XYZ file of N, CA and C in Angstrom:
522
model
N 20.813 -4.893 -15.261
C 21.516 -3.817 -14.594
C 22.591 -4.408 -13.700
N 23.737 -3.841 -13.715
C 24.795 -4.246 -12.811
C 25.113 -3.088 -11.885
N 25.775 -3.398 -10.809
C 26.217 -2.342 -9.930
C 25.286 -2.022 -8.787
N 24.154 -2.661 -8.673
C 23.311 -2.423 -7.519
C 23.709 -3.417 -6.425
N 23.349 -3.085 -5.211
C 23.645 -3.976 -4.094
C 22.391 -4.199 -3.279
N 22.371 -5.306 -2.547
C 21.246 -5.656 -1.675
C 21.818 -5.933 -0.296
N 21.171 -5.363 0.708
C 21.622 -5.587 2.078
C 20.422 -5.585 3.006
N 20.645 -6.064 4.215
C 19.596 -6.055 5.223
C 19.474 -4.653 5.807
N 18.248 -4.218 6.031
C 18.002 -2.902 6.614
C 18.380 -2.884 8.092
N 18.759 -1.707 8.537
C 18.978 -1.439 9.953
C 17.968 -0.373 10.372
N 17.814 -0.145 11.667
C 16.893 0.915 12.099
C 17.212 2.276 11.488
N 18.463 2.514 11.147
C 18.842 3.784 10.515
C 18.226 3.949 9.122
N 17.729 2.862 8.534
C 17.120 2.909 7.205
C 15.624 3.203 7.248
N 15.056 3.351 8.435
C 13.597 3.483 8.550
C 13.042 4.647 7.737
N 13.641 5.810 7.813
C 13.132 6.972 7.069
C 13.244 6.741 5.560
N 14.345 6.146 5.133
C 14.526 5.867 3.708
C 13.477 4.890 3.208
N 13.254 3.800 3.957
C 12.266 2.799 3.550
C 10.861 3.403 3.586
N 10.575 4.215 4.589
C 9.275 4.871 4.688
C 9.005 5.731 3.451
N 9.958 6.568 3.096
C 9.816 7.454 1.937
C 9.700 6.657 0.644
N 10.580 5.661 0.481
C 10.549 4.820 -0.717
C 9.212 4.096 -0.820
N 8.743 3.528 0.270
C 7.472 2.790 0.281
C 6.316 3.658 -0.161
N 6.209 4.832 0.450
C 5.100 5.727 0.123
C 5.168 6.172 -1.338
N 6.364 6.486 -1.812
C 6.519 6.925 -3.201
C 6.147 5.823 -4.182
N 6.655 4.609 -3.940
C 6.394 3.520 -4.880
C 4.945 3.062 -4.828
N 4.334 3.048 -3.634
C 2.911 2.700 -3.562
C 2.093 3.724 -4.352
N 2.402 4.998 -4.163
C 1.665 6.061 -4.854
C 1.851 5.967 -6.363
N 3.085 5.746 -6.809
C 3.331 5.620 -8.250
C 2.595 4.427 -8.837
N 2.559 3.332 -8.096
C 1.961 2.104 -8.602
C 0.445 2.120 -8.507
N -0.080 2.545 -7.372
C -1.512 2.396 -7.112
C -2.269 3.712 -6.965
N -1.576 4.840 -6.976
C -2.247 6.124 -6.822
C -3.401 6.350 -7.783
N -3.240 6.027 -9.072
C -4.337 6.258 -10.016
C -5.600 5.438 -9.713
N -5.442 4.291 -9.080
C -6.605 3.437 -8.801
C -7.012 3.467 -7.331
N -6.210 4.110 -6.495
C -6.482 4.198 -5.057
C -6.399 5.678 -4.663
N -7.468 6.433 -4.924
C -7.424 7.900 -4.838
C -7.469 8.466 -3.414
N -7.252 9.767 -3.386
C -7.409 10.555 -2.166
C -8.891 10.604 -1.806
N -9.230 10.822 -0.571
C -8.342 11.125 0.550
C -7.782 9.870 1.217
N -8.273 8.688 0.825
C -7.837 7.469 1.501
C -6.365 7.170 1.239
N -5.835 7.584 0.085
C -4.428 7.328 -0.215
C -3.534 7.903 0.881
N -3.736 9.148 1.236
C -2.901 9.773 2.278
C -3.060 9.076 3.620
N -4.276 8.691 3.945
C -4.500 7.972 5.217
C -3.779 6.627 5.202
N -3.868 5.905 4.071
C -3.207 4.610 3.964
C -1.683 4.760 4.092
N -1.129 5.726 3.392
C 0.320 5.945 3.446
C 0.759 6.268 4.870
N 0.002 7.106 5.564
C 0.355 7.469 6.938
C 0.294 6.260 7.865
N -0.707 5.408 7.683
C -0.839 4.201 8.525
C 0.217 3.159 8.191
N 0.447 2.937 6.927
C 1.254 1.798 6.490
C 2.748 2.069 6.435
N 3.143 3.329 6.238
C 4.552 3.623 5.985
C 5.139 4.676 6.918
N 4.544 4.851 8.075
C 5.083 5.798 9.053
C 6.487 5.359 9.468
N 7.381 6.305 9.634
C 8.782 6.000 9.966
C 8.873 5.133 11.219
N 8.143 5.466 12.265
C 8.236 4.681 13.515
C 7.735 3.259 13.315
N 6.698 3.087 12.500
C 6.205 1.739 12.207
C 7.223 0.927 11.417
N 7.862 1.558 10.461
C 8.902 0.884 9.681
C 10.073 0.518 10.595
N 10.465 1.448 11.458
C 11.567 1.175 12.384
C 11.221 -0.002 13.303
N 10.011 -0.023 13.836
C 9.588 -1.120 14.714
C 9.630 -2.452 13.967
N 9.203 -2.456 12.714
C 9.250 -3.692 11.923
C 10.691 -4.146 11.716
N 11.571 -3.206 11.376
C 12.981 -3.562 11.163
C 13.584 -4.159 12.430
N 13.190 -3.650 13.581
C 13.737 -4.115 14.866
C 13.112 -5.425 15.344
N 12.021 -5.855 14.730
C 11.306 -7.061 15.131
C 12.097 -8.298 14.686
N 12.340 -9.219 15.598
C 13.099 -10.439 15.281
C 12.390 -11.337 14.271
N 11.089 -11.194 14.126
C 10.337 -12.009 13.175
C 10.401 -11.446 11.751
N 11.017 -10.279 11.603
C 11.026 -9.552 10.328
C 12.441 -9.433 9.779
N 12.544 -9.505 8.468
C 13.754 -9.112 7.753
C 13.324 -8.144 6.664
N 13.984 -7.018 6.593
C 13.772 -6.095 5.485
C 15.069 -5.987 4.721
N 14.952 -6.109 3.408
C 16.101 -5.990 2.516
C 15.908 -4.749 1.656
N 17.001 -4.102 1.345
C 16.952 -2.903 0.512
C 17.973 -3.047 -0.611
N 17.555 -2.651 -1.806
C 18.467 -2.623 -2.952
C 18.830 -1.165 -3.207
N 20.119 -0.946 -3.488
C 20.617 0.408 -3.722
C 21.396 0.459 -5.028
N 21.274 1.580 -5.708
C 22.037 1.767 -6.940
C 23.494 2.080 -6.585
N 24.364 2.203 -7.571
C 25.784 2.449 -7.272
C 26.057 3.709 -6.454
N 25.113 4.655 -6.468
C 25.299 5.885 -5.668
C 24.688 5.778 -4.269
N 24.170 4.578 -3.942
C 23.594 4.372 -2.626
C 22.147 4.801 -2.494
N 21.477 5.098 -3.597
C 20.055 5.462 -3.553
C 19.200 4.208 -3.487
N 18.207 4.218 -2.617
C 17.289 3.086 -2.479
C 16.434 2.959 -3.729
N 16.397 1.752 -4.308
C 15.640 1.533 -5.539
C 14.618 0.407 -5.417
N 14.688 -0.362 -4.325
C 13.749 -1.466 -4.130
C 13.870 -1.962 -2.694
N 12.819 -2.643 -2.244
C 12.921 -3.257 -0.924
C 11.942 -4.420 -0.803
N 12.239 -5.283 0.143
C 11.376 -6.418 0.469
C 11.199 -6.460 1.982
N 10.001 -6.761 2.404
C 9.636 -6.871 3.812
C 9.142 -8.300 4.004
N 9.845 -9.068 4.809
C 9.581 -10.493 4.996
C 9.356 -10.749 6.483
N 8.396 -11.618 6.815
C 8.189 -11.963 8.226
C 7.688 -13.395 8.360
N 7.868 -13.944 9.551
C 7.311 -15.257 9.821
C 5.799 -15.153 9.735
N 5.160 -16.265 9.406
C 3.711 -16.272 9.210
C 3.124 -17.480 9.923
N 2.954 -17.382 11.245
C 2.472 -18.534 12.002
C 1.036 -18.925 11.686
N 0.250 -18.017 11.110
C -1.153 -18.293 10.789
C -1.433 -17.893 9.342
N -0.858 -18.646 8.368
C -1.023 -18.268 6.956
C -2.467 -18.445 6.494
N -2.837 -17.793 5.402
C -4.207 -17.906 4.890
C -4.486 -19.284 4.297
N -5.758 -19.548 4.090
C -6.181 -20.804 3.461
C -5.454 -20.969 2.136
N -5.046 -22.189 1.855
C -4.340 -22.492 0.614
C -2.836 -22.519 0.762
N -2.327 -21.941 1.855
C -0.885 -21.911 2.110
C -0.594 -22.934 3.202
N 0.290 -23.877 2.896
C 0.615 -24.897 3.894
C 2.126 -25.035 4.018
N 2.538 -25.473 5.182
C 3.947 -25.687 5.454
C 4.168 -25.740 6.950
N 5.322 -26.244 7.341
C 5.658 -26.319 8.759
C 6.248 -25.014 9.275
N 6.973 -24.314 8.425
C 7.594 -23.033 8.807
C 7.375 -22.078 7.636
N 6.338 -21.270 7.748
C 5.868 -20.432 6.654
C 6.293 -18.974 6.888
N 6.705 -18.322 5.807
C 7.058 -16.904 5.829
C 6.195 -16.173 4.814
N 5.991 -14.879 5.069
C 5.224 -14.021 4.172
C 6.121 -12.911 3.641
N 6.017 -12.647 2.357
C 6.603 -11.437 1.794
C 5.486 -10.397 1.863
N 5.590 -9.532 2.849
C 4.535 -8.550 3.132
C 4.507 -7.469 2.067
N 5.688 -6.987 1.712
C 5.797 -5.960 0.673
C 7.023 -6.248 -0.183
N 6.877 -5.949 -1.459
C 7.970 -6.157 -2.399
C 7.796 -5.104 -3.492
N 8.648 -4.104 -3.482
C 8.523 -2.994 -4.431
C 9.858 -2.712 -5.106
N 9.770 -2.435 -6.411
C 10.933 -2.020 -7.188
C 10.556 -0.732 -7.906
N 11.410 0.274 -7.802
C 11.209 1.548 -8.498
C 10.989 1.252 -9.981
N 9.972 1.880 -10.576
C 9.640 1.643 -11.978
C 10.804 1.857 -12.919
N 11.697 2.789 -12.607
C 12.854 3.052 -13.463
C 13.828 1.883 -13.485
N 13.701 0.968 -12.523
C 14.631 -0.160 -12.428
C 13.958 -1.502 -12.696
N 12.668 -1.476 -13.021
C 11.974 -2.724 -13.332
C 12.455 -3.256 -14.669
N 12.518 -4.578 -14.787
C 12.966 -5.211 -16.015
C 14.468 -5.186 -16.201
N 15.195 -4.834 -15.143
C 16.654 -4.714 -15.253
C 17.387 -5.665 -14.310
N 16.653 -6.633 -13.755
C 17.275 -7.643 -12.908
C 17.245 -7.342 -11.420
N 16.831 -6.139 -11.044
C 16.816 -5.772 -9.627
C 15.783 -6.608 -8.878
N 14.569 -6.674 -9.411
C 13.508 -7.431 -8.749
C 13.848 -8.905 -8.608
N 14.373 -9.503 -9.668
C 14.727 -10.925 -9.607
C 15.820 -11.169 -8.573
N 16.823 -10.300 -8.539
C 17.898 -10.463 -7.554
C 17.375 -10.268 -6.135
N 16.502 -9.284 -5.949
C 15.933 -9.048 -4.626
C 15.055 -10.220 -4.200
N 14.302 -10.789 -5.128
C 13.470 -11.943 -4.785
C 14.343 -13.145 -4.444
N 15.399 -13.385 -5.216
C 16.297 -14.503 -4.884
C 16.887 -14.325 -3.494
N 17.317 -13.112 -3.175
C 17.867 -12.850 -1.842
C 16.798 -13.020 -0.765
N 15.569 -12.615 -1.062
C 14.463 -12.786 -0.111
C 14.211 -14.267 0.158
N 14.187 -15.063 -0.900
C 13.963 -16.499 -0.740
C 15.134 -17.157 -0.022
N 16.351 -16.740 -0.335
C 17.527 -17.259 0.374
C 17.442 -16.942 1.863
N 17.007 -15.733 2.186
C 16.872 -15.328 3.592
C 15.843 -16.192 4.304
N 14.708 -16.454 3.662
C 13.697 -17.288 4.314
C 14.217 -18.713 4.507
N 14.979 -19.225 3.550
C 15.577 -20.559 3.712
C 16.546 -20.576 4.885
N 17.391 -19.527 4.991
C 18.323 -19.445 6.125
C 17.586 -19.446 7.455
N 16.384 -18.905 7.435
C 15.587 -18.832 8.663
C 14.700 -20.057 8.840
N 14.860 -21.060 7.975
C 14.174 -22.338 8.152
C 12.841 -22.478 7.457
N 12.503 -21.579 6.555
C 11.205 -21.641 5.870
C 11.115 -22.839 4.945
N 9.899 -23.383 4.846
C 9.638 -24.393 3.828
C 8.621 -23.882 2.802
N 7.946 -22.779 3.134
C 6.979 -22.164 2.227
C 7.021 -20.653 2.406
N 6.856 -19.939 1.300
C 6.765 -18.482 1.320
C 5.500 -18.103 0.560
N 4.776 -17.138 1.082
C 3.569 -16.672 0.395
C 3.546 -15.152 0.351
N 2.676 -14.640 -0.520
C 2.469 -13.203 -0.648
C 1.072 -12.962 -1.191
N 0.639 -11.725 -1.074
C -0.659 -11.307 -1.580
C -0.407 -10.260 -2.653
N -1.072 -10.393 -3.799
C -0.868 -9.466 -4.914
C -2.216 -9.152 -5.566
N -2.385 -7.903 -5.918
C -3.624 -7.450 -6.553
C -3.812 -8.163 -7.881
N -4.990 -8.748 -8.077
C -5.296 -9.473 -9.309
C -5.246 -8.565 -10.536
N -5.474 -7.277 -10.332
C -5.494 -6.334 -11.454
C -4.112 -5.735 -11.738
N -3.068 -6.375 -11.222
C -1.687 -5.952 -11.487
C -0.983 -7.091 -12.237
N -1.295 -7.267 -13.527
C -0.761 -8.419 -14.258
C 0.762 -8.440 -14.334
N 1.407 -7.275 -14.333
C 2.866 -7.235 -14.358
C 3.430 -7.860 -13.088
N 2.805 -7.600 -11.956
C 3.277 -8.153 -10.682
C 2.978 -9.651 -10.611
N 1.763 -10.047 -10.992
C 1.404 -11.467 -10.974
C 2.368 -12.246 -11.874
N 2.644 -11.724 -13.057
C 3.564 -12.390 -13.986
C 4.966 -12.508 -13.415
N 5.437 -11.464 -12.757
C 6.763 -11.515 -12.132
C 6.815 -12.635 -11.093
N 5.821 -12.675 -10.215
C 5.828 -13.699 -9.165
C 5.723 -15.104 -9.769
N 4.950 -15.253 -10.832
C 4.889 -16.556 -11.506
C 6.252 -16.935 -12.068
N 6.951 -15.983 -12.667
C 8.295 -16.268 -13.197
C 9.265 -16.652 -12.079
N 9.005 -16.166 -10.877
C 9.860 -16.479 -9.734
C 9.424 -17.772 -9.031
N 8.441 -18.482 -9.589
C 8.047 -19.787 -9.083
C 6.851 -19.816 -8.154
N 6.177 -18.699 -7.971
C 4.977 -18.665 -7.137
C 3.769 -19.106 -7.953
N 2.805 -19.736 -7.285
C 1.548 -20.113 -7.926
C 0.387 -19.587 -7.102
N -0.727 -19.335 -7.770
C -1.929 -18.870 -7.090
C -2.512 -20.041 -6.305
N -2.739 -19.817 -5.003
C -3.292 -20.869 -4.143
C -4.588 -20.429 -3.462
N -4.998 -19.192 -3.688
C -6.220 -18.702 -3.067
C -6.422 -17.235 -3.353
N -7.335 -16.641 -2.608
C -7.600 -15.220 -2.770
C -7.832 -14.587 -1.403
N -7.706 -13.274 -1.368
C -7.893 -12.525 -0.123
C -8.359 -11.123 -0.471
N -8.983 -10.497 0.470
C -9.444 -9.119 0.285
C -8.347 -8.152 0.718
N -8.286 -7.012 0.047
C -7.402 -5.915 0.428
C -8.293 -4.717 0.678
N -8.302 -4.251 1.908
C -9.186 -3.157 2.298
C -8.445 -1.829 2.192
N -9.022 -0.946 1.401
C -8.449 0.378 1.182
C -9.588 1.367 1.351
N -9.801 1.796 2.597
C -10.960 2.638 2.875
C -12.214 1.859 2.548
N -13.080 2.462 1.740
C -14.320 1.791 1.353
C -14.138 0.906 0.135
N -12.980 0.984 -0.487
C -12.662 0.171 -1.659
C -12.133 -1.175 -1.174
N -12.666 -2.258 -1.719
C -12.212 -3.593 -1.344
C -11.652 -4.265 -2.591
N -10.352 -4.540 -2.552
C -9.689 -5.192 -3.674
C -9.716 -6.704 -3.527
N -9.624 -7.373 -4.647
C -9.589 -8.830 -4.676
C -8.185 -9.243 -5.082
N -7.454 -9.821 -4.157
C -6.047 -10.179 -4.367
C -5.874 -11.682 -4.536
N -4.829 -12.051 -5.259
C -4.373 -13.437 -5.273
C -3.516 -13.671 -4.035
N -3.612 -14.868 -3.498
C -2.624 -15.364 -2.546
C -1.762 -16.311 -3.363
N -0.465 -16.036 -3.396
C 0.457 -16.871 -4.164
C 1.475 -17.463 -3.205
N 1.899 -18.692 -3.475
C 2.845 -19.364 -2.581
C 3.890 -20.094 -3.390
N 5.002 -20.341 -2.724
C 6.116 -21.070 -3.322
C 6.663 -22.007 -2.262
N 6.756 -23.264 -2.608
C 7.362 -24.241 -1.721
C 8.881 -24.183 -1.880
N 9.575 -24.197 -0.759
C 11.036 -24.178 -0.801
C 11.540 -25.587 -0.591
């Protein structure tokens, strides 16, 4: 796909990122992460004020990809990680907290471009290692991260109400 752009989020993007986040999480995980916990999770994780606070945090960078009409189609949430999980090592470590691409734009180069920009941003900020957590039962996501140079270095739990997911911890040395 050509014609999309990637830029750093500003506080004015908080509502857009909040809406996009909730929609993409629901589309991706709604069938396996049911109500009523889904609504509670979305309210906790993607509230506009929480997104705005993250965007304003100096330890955080949020990037947004937009189509030629300016519609948000993907985003990445990156932050410093002073206490990374077991298996992740480095002197200056960053975490990709969230990385979502609208399903209509997957496989069209948006995700790869957003990941390259995310990694470039962490390098500009002095990172030597980047890590992320991904659900083991999402082979499309695990495969994407592997293609982008990440390797599995451990595992972690993802708590979703009473449901406990088993995630990979993946890392990439810069």
